[in-house]
Each structure stands twice: as structure tokens, then as C-alpha cells.
Coordinates of C-alpha atoms and ligand atoms in Angstrom, one line a residue:
X5 CA 0.0 0.0 -0.2
X6 CA 1.2 3.5 -0.9
X7 CA 1.5 6.5 1.3
X8 CA -1.9 8.6 1.9
X9 CA -2.4 10.0 -1.8
X10 CA 1.6 10.1 -2.1
X11 CA 1.4 8.8 -5.7
X12 CA -0.9 11.8 -6.9
X13 CA -4.2 13.2 -7.8
X14 CA -6.3 11.5 -10.2
X15 CA -9.2 13.3 -11.7
X16 CA -12.2 10.8 -12.1
X17 CA -15.2 11.7 -14.1
X18 CA -18.4 9.5 -13.3
X19 CA -16.3 8.6 -10.1
X20 CA -19.6 7.9 -8.1
X21 CA -20.9 5.5 -10.5
X22 CA -21.0 1.9 -10.5
X23 CA -17.6 1.1 -12.0
X24 CA -16.2 4.5 -10.8
X25 CA -17.0 4.0 -7.1
X26 CA -15.1 0.4 -7.5
X27 CA -12.2 2.2 -9.1
X28 CA -11.8 4.9 -6.6
X29 CA -11.6 2.3 -4.0
X30 CA -8.8 0.3 -5.6
X31 CA -7.0 3.9 -6.5
X32 CA -7.0 5.0 -2.7
X33 CA -5.9 1.4 -1.7
X34 CA -3.1 1.6 -4.0
X35 CA -2.0 5.3 -2.6
X36 CA -3.7 7.7 -5.3
X37 CA -5.7 10.9 -4.2
X38 CA -9.0 10.9 -6.1
X39 CA -11.0 13.8 -7.1
X40 CA -14.3 13.0 -8.5
X41 CA -16.5 15.0 -10.6
X42 CA -20.0 13.6 -11.1
X43 CA -23.4 15.4 -11.9
X44 CA -25.3 12.4 -10.0
X45 CA -27.4 11.8 -13.3
X46 CA -27.2 8.1 -12.3
X47 CA -25.5 7.7 -9.1
X48 CA -25.7 8.7 -5.3
X49 CA -22.8 10.3 -3.3
X50 CA -23.4 7.5 -1.0
X51 CA -21.2 5.2 -3.1
X52 CA -18.2 7.1 -2.2
X53 CA -19.1 7.9 1.6
X54 CA -19.1 4.1 1.7
X55 CA -15.8 3.9 -0.4
X56 CA -14.4 6.1 2.6
X57 CA -15.4 4.0 5.3
X58 CA -14.4 0.5 3.7
X59 CA -11.0 1.9 3.2
X60 CA -10.6 4.4 5.9
X61 CA -9.3 6.9 3.3
X62 CA -11.8 9.6 3.2
X63 CA -9.3 11.8 3.2
X64 CA -8.1 10.7 -0.4
X65 CA -11.3 11.2 -1.9
X66 CA -12.7 14.5 -2.7
X67 CA -16.2 14.7 -4.5
X68 CA -17.2 17.4 -6.5
X69 CA -20.8 17.6 -7.8
X70 CA -19.9 18.8 -11.3
X71 CA -21.6 18.2 -15.0
X72 CA -19.1 17.7 -17.4
X73 CA -21.4 20.4 -19.8
X74 CA -20.7 23.1 -17.5
X75 CA -17.2 24.1 -19.1
X76 CA -16.6 27.1 -16.5
X77 CA -17.3 24.7 -13.5
X78 CA -15.1 22.3 -14.8
X79 CA -12.4 24.6 -15.3
X80 CA -12.4 25.6 -11.9
X81 CA -11.8 21.9 -10.7
X82 CA -8.7 22.0 -12.7
X83 CA -7.7 25.5 -11.4
X84 CA -7.7 24.2 -8.0
X85 CA -6.0 20.8 -8.6
X86 CA -2.8 19.4 -10.3
X87 CA -3.8 16.2 -11.6
X88 CA -1.3 13.4 -12.5
X89 CA -3.9 11.5 -15.1
X90 CA -7.5 11.6 -15.7
X91 CA -9.9 8.4 -15.7
X92 CA -13.0 9.3 -17.8
X93 CA -16.1 7.2 -16.7
X94 CA -18.7 10.0 -16.8
X95 CA -21.4 8.9 -19.7
X96 CA -24.7 8.0 -20.3
X97 CA -24.9 4.3 -21.0
X98 CA -28.3 2.8 -21.8
X99 CA -28.4 1.1 -25.2
X100 CA -31.9 1.2 -25.7
X101 CA -32.3 5.0 -24.4
X102 CA -30.0 6.1 -26.5
X103 CA -31.9 5.0 -29.5
X104 CA -35.1 6.9 -28.5
X105 CA -33.2 10.1 -27.2
X106 CA -29.8 10.0 -29.4
X107 CA -29.1 13.8 -29.7
X108 CA -29.1 13.6 -25.7
X109 CA -26.5 10.8 -25.8
X110 CA -24.3 12.9 -28.4
X111 CA -24.6 15.8 -26.3
X112 CA -24.0 14.4 -22.9
X113 CA -21.0 12.0 -24.0
X114 CA -19.4 13.8 -26.8
X115 CA -19.8 17.4 -25.5
X116 CA -19.0 16.3 -22.1
X117 CA -15.4 14.5 -23.3
X118 CA -14.8 17.6 -25.5
X119 CA -15.1 19.9 -22.5
X120 CA -13.0 17.6 -20.5
X121 CA -10.1 16.9 -23.7
X122 CA -10.1 20.7 -23.9
X123 CA -9.2 21.4 -20.3
X124 CA -6.8 18.4 -20.2
X125 CA -5.0 19.9 -23.2
X126 CA -5.2 23.4 -21.5
X127 CA -3.8 22.5 -17.8
X128 CA -1.6 19.6 -19.1
X129 CA -3.2 16.7 -17.9
X130 CA -2.4 14.4 -20.9
X131 CA -2.1 11.0 -19.1
X132 CA -5.7 9.7 -19.8
X133 CA -8.1 6.4 -19.8
X134 CA -11.1 6.2 -21.3
X135 CA -13.7 3.8 -20.4
X136 CA -14.9 2.1 -23.9
X137 CA -17.0 -0.9 -24.3
X138 CA -16.9 -4.2 -26.3
X139 CA -20.1 -2.5 -28.1
X140 CA -17.1 -0.8 -30.3
X141 CA -17.0 -4.5 -31.9
X142 CA -20.1 -4.0 -33.2
X143 CA -21.8 -7.1 -34.6
X144 CA -18.5 -9.1 -34.6
X145 CA -18.8 -12.8 -35.7
X146 CA -15.6 -14.4 -34.8
X147 CA -14.5 -15.0 -31.5
X148 CA -12.8 -14.1 -29.4
X149 CA -12.2 -10.8 -30.4
X150 CA -8.8 -8.9 -30.1
X151 CA -8.0 -5.1 -30.3
X152 CA -7.4 -5.3 -34.0
X153 CA -10.8 -7.1 -34.7
X154 CA -12.8 -4.6 -37.2
X155 CA -14.9 -1.7 -35.2
X156 CA -18.5 -0.9 -35.8
X157 CA -21.6 0.1 -34.2
X158 CA -25.2 -0.7 -33.9
X159 CA -26.7 2.0 -31.9
X160 CA -26.1 5.8 -30.9
X161 CA -24.4 4.6 -27.6
X162 CA -22.2 2.5 -29.1
X163 CA -21.2 5.3 -31.6
X164 CA -20.4 7.8 -28.8
X165 CA -17.7 5.2 -27.9
X166 CA -16.4 5.0 -31.3
X167 CA -16.3 8.7 -31.7
X168 CA -14.5 9.3 -28.6
X169 CA -12.0 6.6 -29.5
X170 CA -11.5 8.6 -32.6
X171 CA -11.2 11.9 -30.7
X172 CA -8.4 10.4 -28.6
X173 CA -6.5 9.1 -31.5
X174 CA -6.7 12.6 -33.2
X175 CA -5.7 14.5 -30.0
X176 CA -2.8 12.0 -29.6
X177 CA -1.9 12.4 -33.5
X178 CA -1.8 16.3 -33.1
X179 CA 0.2 16.3 -29.8
X180 CA 2.3 13.0 -28.9
X181 CA 2.7 14.3 -25.4
X182 CA -0.6 12.8 -24.9
X183 CA -0.4 9.3 -23.5
X184 CA -3.6 7.5 -23.7
X185 CA -5.1 3.9 -22.4
X186 CA -8.7 3.3 -24.2
X187 CA -10.0 0.2 -21.8
X188 CA -12.6 -1.7 -23.8
X189 CA -14.6 -3.5 -21.2
X190 CA -16.8 -6.4 -21.9
X191 CA -19.6 -7.2 -19.6
X192 CA -18.7 -5.9 -16.0
X193 CA -20.7 -7.6 -13.3
X194 CA -20.2 -8.1 -9.3
X195 CA -19.9 -6.0 -6.4
X196 CA -16.9 -5.3 -3.7
X197 CA -16.7 -8.3 -1.6
X198 CA -17.9 -6.1 1.5
X199 CA -21.4 -5.8 -0.1
X200 CA -21.4 -2.3 0.9
X201 CA -21.1 -0.8 -3.0
X202 CA -22.6 -2.5 -6.1
X203 CA -24.5 -1.5 -9.0
X204 CA -27.7 0.2 -8.4
X205 CA -29.5 1.0 -11.7
X206 CA -32.5 3.3 -11.6
X207 CA -35.7 1.8 -12.7
X208 CA -36.1 -1.5 -14.8
X209 CA -32.4 -3.2 -15.4
X210 CA -31.3 -3.2 -18.8
X211 CA -28.7 -5.5 -18.3
X212 CA -28.7 -9.3 -17.3
X213 CA -27.0 -9.4 -13.9
X214 CA -28.9 -6.7 -12.1
X215 CA -32.0 -8.1 -13.2
X216 CA -31.2 -11.7 -11.8
X217 CA -30.3 -10.1 -8.8
X218 CA -33.7 -8.2 -8.4
X219 CA -35.5 -11.2 -9.4
X220 CA -33.5 -13.0 -6.3
X221 CA -34.5 -10.7 -3.9
X222 CA -38.1 -10.4 -4.8
X223 CA -38.1 -7.0 -6.4
X224 CA -39.1 -8.7 -9.9
X225 CA -41.2 -11.7 -10.4
X226 CA -39.0 -13.4 -13.1
X227 CA -36.3 -13.1 -15.8
X228 CA -37.1 -13.2 -19.2
X229 CA -34.3 -15.1 -21.2
X230 CA -34.0 -13.3 -24.4
X231 CA -33.8 -16.2 -27.0
X232 CA -32.6 -19.8 -26.5
X233 CA -32.1 -20.7 -30.4
X234 CA -28.9 -19.2 -30.7
X235 CA -26.1 -21.1 -31.9
X236 CA -24.3 -21.6 -28.6
X237 CA -24.3 -24.7 -26.6
X238 CA -27.3 -24.4 -24.7
X239 CA -29.0 -21.7 -27.3
X240 CA -29.1 -18.7 -25.1
X241 CA -26.5 -15.6 -25.3
X242 CA -23.0 -16.0 -24.6
X243 CA -20.8 -13.2 -23.0
X244 CA -17.6 -12.5 -20.9
X245 CA -18.5 -11.6 -17.5
X246 CA -15.9 -9.7 -15.7
X247 CA -15.7 -8.9 -12.1
X248 CA -15.8 -5.2 -11.4
X249 CA -13.0 -5.3 -8.6
X250 CA -10.8 -7.0 -11.5
X251 CA -12.0 -4.5 -13.9
X252 CA -11.3 -1.7 -11.2
X253 CA -7.6 -3.1 -10.8
X254 CA -7.1 -2.9 -14.6
X255 CA -7.5 1.0 -14.2
X256 CA -4.7 1.2 -11.4
X257 CA -2.6 -1.4 -13.9
X258 CA -3.3 1.1 -17.0
X259 CA -2.1 4.4 -14.6
X260 CA 1.2 2.4 -13.5
X261 CA 1.5 2.0 -17.4
X262 CA 1.0 5.4 -18.3
X263 CA 3.3 6.7 -15.5
X264 CA 6.3 4.4 -16.7
X265 CA 6.0 5.0 -20.6
X266 CA 4.7 6.3 -23.6
X267 CA 2.1 4.2 -24.8
X268 CA 0.3 6.5 -27.6
X269 CA -3.3 5.7 -27.8
X270 CA -3.7 2.1 -27.2
X271 CA -7.0 0.2 -27.1
X272 CA -6.9 -2.6 -24.4
X273 CA -9.6 -5.5 -23.9
X274 CA -10.8 -5.9 -20.4
X275 CA -12.4 -9.3 -20.0
X276 CA -11.6 -12.8 -18.5
X277 CA -11.6 -14.5 -22.2
X278 CA -14.4 -17.1 -21.1
X279 CA -17.7 -17.0 -22.3
X280 CA -20.6 -17.9 -20.0
X281 CA -24.3 -18.3 -21.4
X282 CA -27.7 -17.0 -19.8
X283 CA -28.4 -20.2 -18.4
X284 CA -25.2 -20.7 -17.0
X285 CA -25.6 -17.5 -15.2
X286 CA -28.9 -18.0 -13.9
X287 CA -27.4 -21.4 -12.5
X288 CA -24.6 -19.7 -10.8
X289 CA -26.7 -17.1 -9.3
X290 CA -29.1 -19.7 -7.9
X291 CA -26.2 -21.6 -6.5
X292 CA -25.2 -18.0 -4.7
X293 CA -28.5 -17.4 -3.4
X294 CA -29.5 -20.8 -2.4
X295 CA -32.8 -20.5 -4.3
X296 CA -34.2 -21.3 -7.8
X297 CA -34.9 -18.6 -9.9
X298 CA -38.1 -18.2 -11.9
X299 CA -37.5 -17.5 -15.8
X300 CA -39.4 -17.6 -18.9
X301 CA -38.0 -17.9 -22.4
X302 CA -39.1 -15.1 -24.6
X303 CA -38.1 -13.9 -28.1
X304 CA -34.7 -12.7 -28.7
X305 CA -33.9 -9.1 -28.0
X306 CA -33.2 -6.9 -31.2
X307 CA -29.5 -6.2 -32.0
X308 CA -28.0 -8.8 -29.8
X309 CA -25.6 -11.3 -31.2
X310 CA -25.1 -14.4 -30.4
X311 CA -21.8 -14.5 -28.3
X312 CA -19.0 -12.3 -27.5
X313 CA -15.8 -12.7 -25.4
X314 CA -12.2 -11.1 -25.9
X315 CA -8.7 -12.4 -26.2
X316 CA -7.3 -11.3 -22.8
X317 CA -3.8 -11.6 -24.3
X318 CA -2.9 -8.1 -24.9
X319 CA -3.9 -6.9 -21.5
X320 CA -2.0 -9.5 -19.8
X321 CA 1.4 -8.8 -21.7
X322 CA 0.6 -4.7 -22.0
X323 CA -0.8 -4.0 -18.6
X324 CA 0.4 -7.1 -16.6
X325 CA -3.2 -7.5 -15.6
X326 CA -5.6 -10.7 -15.8
X327 CA -8.9 -11.2 -14.6
X328 CA -8.8 -13.4 -11.4
X329 CA -12.2 -13.8 -10.1
X330 CA -14.6 -16.3 -11.2
X331 CA -18.2 -16.7 -12.0
X332 CA -18.9 -18.0 -8.7
X333 CA -17.3 -15.0 -7.1
X334 CA -19.6 -12.5 -9.1
X335 CA -22.4 -14.1 -8.2
X336 CA -22.0 -14.3 -4.5
X337 CA -20.7 -10.9 -4.4
X338 CA -23.7 -9.3 -6.3
X339 CA -25.9 -11.5 -4.2
X340 CA -24.1 -10.1 -0.7
X341 CA -24.6 -6.4 -2.0
X342 CA -28.4 -7.1 -3.3
X343 CA -29.5 -9.0 -0.2
X344 CA -28.1 -6.2 2.2
X345 CA -29.3 -3.5 0.1
X346 CA -32.4 -4.6 -1.7
X347 CA -33.5 -1.3 -2.7
X348 CA -29.8 -0.1 -3.8
X349 CA -28.7 2.9 -2.1
X350 CA -30.6 4.9 0.3
X351 CA -32.2 7.9 -1.9
X352 CA -32.4 10.7 0.2
X353 CA -28.9 10.8 2.0
Ligands
LIG24 P1 -22.8 4.7 -14.2 O1 -24.1 5.1 -14.9 O2 -22.9 3.9 -13.0 O3 -21.6 5.8 -14.0 C1 -21.6 6.9 -15.1 C2 -21.6 7.9 -14.0 O4 -21.3 9.1 -15.1 C3 -22.6 8.5 -13.4 O5 -22.6 8.2 -12.0 C4 -23.5 9.5 -14.0 O6 -23.8 10.3 -12.9 C5 -22.0 10.3 -14.7 N1 -22.3 10.9 -15.5 C6 -23.2 10.9 -16.9 N2 -23.1 12.0 -17.8 C7 -22.4 13.3 -16.8 C8 -21.9 14.3 -17.0 N3 -22.5 15.0 -18.0 N4 -21.3 14.9 -16.2 C9 -20.6 14.3 -14.9 N5 -21.5 13.4 -14.6 C10 -22.1 12.5 -15.6 O7 -21.9 3.6 -15.2 P2 -20.9 2.4 -15.1 O8 -21.3 1.3 -15.3 O9 -20.0 2.7 -14.1 O10 -20.0 2.7 -16.6 C11 -19.0 3.9 -16.5 C12 -18.4 4.1 -17.7 O11 -18.0 2.7 -18.1 C13 -19.4 4.7 -18.6 O12 -18.8 5.2 -19.7 C14 -20.0 3.5 -19.4 O13 -20.5 3.6 -20.8 C15 -18.9 2.5 -19.7 N6 -19.2 1.2 -19.8 C16 -19.8 0.8 -18.9 C17 -20.2 -0.8 -19.1 C18 -21.1 -1.6 -18.3 O14 -22.0 -2.5 -18.5 N7 -21.5 -1.0 -17.1 C19 -19.6 -1.4 -20.1 C20 -18.7 -0.9 -20.8 C21 -18.3 0.3 -20.6
LIG25 C1 -26.2 -9.9 -21.6 C2 -26.9 -11.4 -22.1 C3 -29.0 -10.8 -23.7 C4 -31.2 -9.1 -20.1 C5 -24.6 -4.3 -22.9 C6 -24.3 -3.6 -23.9 C7 -22.6 -3.2 -23.8 C8 -22.1 -3.1 -22.9 C9 -22.7 -4.3 -21.8 C10 -21.7 -0.5 -22.2 C11 -27.5 -11.2 -23.7 C12 -29.5 -11.8 -22.1 C13 -30.3 -9.8 -20.8 C14 -32.6 -10.0 -19.4 C15 -31.4 -11.6 -20.8 N1 -22.5 -2.0 -21.9 N2 -30.2 -11.1 -21.2 N3 -32.6 -11.4 -20.2 O1 -26.4 -6.8 -24.0 O2 -24.1 -7.9 -23.7 O3 -24.3 -5.6 -23.4 O4 -23.7 -4.1 -21.6 O5 -21.1 -0.2 -22.9 O6 -22.8 -2.0 -24.8 O7 -25.1 -3.7 -25.2 O8 -25.3 -7.0 -21.9 O9 -26.4 -7.8 -19.9 O10 -27.7 -6.3 -21.5 O11 -26.9 -9.0 -21.7 O12 -31.6 -12.9 -21.3 O13 -33.3 -9.7 -19.1 O14 -28.2 -11.6 -21.4 O15 -29.8 -11.1 -24.6 O16 -27.5 -12.4 -24.0 P1 -24.9 -7.0 -23.1 P2 -26.6 -7.6 -21.2

């Protein structure tokens, strides 16, 4: 463990959200200080209070309620701090919603990122880690996907990730002092082992794991399994689920890499390299929760592909990082979080 924040201060946009809060936890445990900017559009300040409690390092976490769209307020954050790096999580992420309100997604994710990049340029914060997504592989049909697999997009959310990746490549071309790691997450699930922080979607969950967890805790009647006629071993969709704690540690490794070498603008897949089907997930979660989970087989969901999993080889060679936690760990940790916090974070603290 490092000194109290002794490794320097990292700007973490979107740091009170699901992946951000788990990453702030790993950052402060590794010896960094985190300054979080978040507009709380999809999160609660409670997550970071709890990170402070879990780690005992509240003094290494500063939370600022700032919207990336408010350039002047964001500039004040840069005026008041000196950052060694920025990790950029902030963005809207619901695929279906992005199809309904594309302009809001483009405005929030793209303009927010442009504001941030302008300020990082002006204030010399050129070590940058970006939250990209496996969605940038579009309808990839050859598994596993590696970083040089052809990119594509199927919805406005995915296009925001593709466009931002392009922004970053251009920014680096214009000024080689930029040092950028683009992390392409596969399917992040799980929660911190304490059960104190976890994923807390508002409304009906879009993703499989939080939906399963809400069925297990009795908030939803049954899971709908979207299609059982895919060309996969049991007919249900296959994905590369990765524990959020492993993912968070990947960010710490990315910062270490940026501190020790010039990497240009490099994309890295963060996944386990192993696929699991929807039925396998249901089985694993039932085991963790000690109960059967009711489900119904329904039509395929529009836009889904049969299977998606990554080659984790480059992450291992380049970042010296690999996912360690198993599907059983992911399910046990989500169950601990969901059963101890059935309604998620308290809404009015
Ligand atoms: P999240 O919604 O929990 O976190 C995103 C945070 O960004 C939220 O706290 C939200 O309030 C904040 N935010 C949004 N717009 C903002 C703005 N204009 N200004 C300031 N803050 C703003 O989502 P997450 O799952 O933690 O995802 C983090 C990042 O990782 C996102 O960029 C997401 O697209 C990406 N990602 C997520 C997944 C996933 O399945 N969870 C997969 C791949 C990539
Ligand atoms: C997983 C599997 C579904 C819900 C999404 C985004 C992607 C990235 C990660 C941000 C699929 C099936 C799901 C349900 C089901 N996010 N399923 N019943 O679609 O792989 O990826 O999250 O970047 O961009 O698209 O994840 O969790 O929605 O689905 O049967 O109620 O579970 O069909 O096979 P997905 P998911």
C-alpha cells in the first residue's frame, strides 16, 4: 500500500457510478488521491461515502458535483488541483435509451468529453484512461475479439464510444505528449466483497446481472431470457462477464503503465476471455443465492448477437493484468450486495 494519496491526484469523471466507485476504492488503496466529478445523473454520493468507510481513506477522496457540460465549473476543478492523470467514466450508457434520445446521448457523452479534453490540454493533464466498451466491436462474428478486430456500431450509445476513441486518436496525433489507454470493457458485473457498494440501476435494469439479482431478492417476478435458439451450446446468448473489482484493478494497472512509458493511444480489452451463457449465469446465481430463480424463455432482443468474448492476451502482456475472480465470486458478491441493500443505495441521504 502507498502513502496517503502519495502517488498523486487522479481526476475521476463519473466516479460515483458503478465502475467508478469500485475504481476509486482501488485507487486510494493503491496510494492515489481521487478527485471525483459527477453530476449524479445516474449515481448517489453515498457510494463514495461507503468507499471512504471501507478503506478508511475518506481524506483521499474529494467529491465535486459538476456536470461535464458546464465548462466553467469544470475549469474551476482544474484551476484548484494538479492532476497526474484523468480516468474518464462519465457518460450515459443505456443502449435502448440511446436509440430513443440519440441527441441527448451525443450531447452528453461527446460534448462532455470535448470539454474535458480541452481542459486536460490547457492544464497539461495528458495521461488519460477512457472507459470504452466491447460495444465498439459491433456485430463481430469471429470469436474471440482482439484489439485489432474490425470496429463497428449498432446504436447511438455505441457510436459515442467509437467517436470518442477517434477523438482520442486525433488528439494524440496532434500532440504526442498525450499518453492514452482506451479500456474496452466486456460485461462488468459483481460488487465489492464487503457488500457495501455495488450496481444500483434506476428503474428496470437493462442488463442481465442486475435483473437476475432483483429477481432473487423478490423485486421482480421472473427473468425473461431473450432467445434460446442462438448457435451456442445451450441456445442462450454467451458473454464475457468480468468482476468489477478485477476491472477496477485494470485501471490502476493502466495508470502505472502511463506513469512508466509512452503508449501513444492504445486500446486494451478487459475481459476474462471466457464466455458464459444466460442459463449458466442463472445457475451460478441460484447457487450463490441458495434458491431457484423463476425465468421464462422469450423472443430474442433486437440488436443482440449470439456470443461475444475477448482475447485477454494483450491486457496480460501490456498491462500485466488479468482477471482473477470467477463466475461464482461474481454471483456471491452481487448476492451479498443485493441482499444487504435490496433497494440499492438510500435515495435521500
Ligand atoms: P454509471 O452510470 O454507474 O456511471 C457513469 C457516471 O457518469 C454516473 O455516476 C453519472 O452520474 C455520471 N455522468 C453521466 N453524465 C455526466 C456528465 N455530463 N457530467 C458528469 N457526470 C456524468 O455507469 P458505469 O456502469 O459505472 O459505467 C462507467 C463507464 O463505463 C461509462 O462510460 C460506460 O459507458 C462505460 N461502460 C460501462 C459498461 C457496463 O456494462 N456497466 C460496459 C462498458 C463500458
Ligand atoms: C447479456 C446477455 C442478453 C437481460 C450491454 C451493452 C454493452 C455493454 C455491456 C456498455 C444477452 C441476455 C439480458 C435480460 C436476457 N455496456 N439478457 N435477459 O447486451 O451483452 O451488453 O452491456 O457499454 O454495450 O450492450 O449485456 O447484460 O444486457 O445482456 O436474457 O433481462 O443476457 O440477451 O445475451 P450486453 P446484457
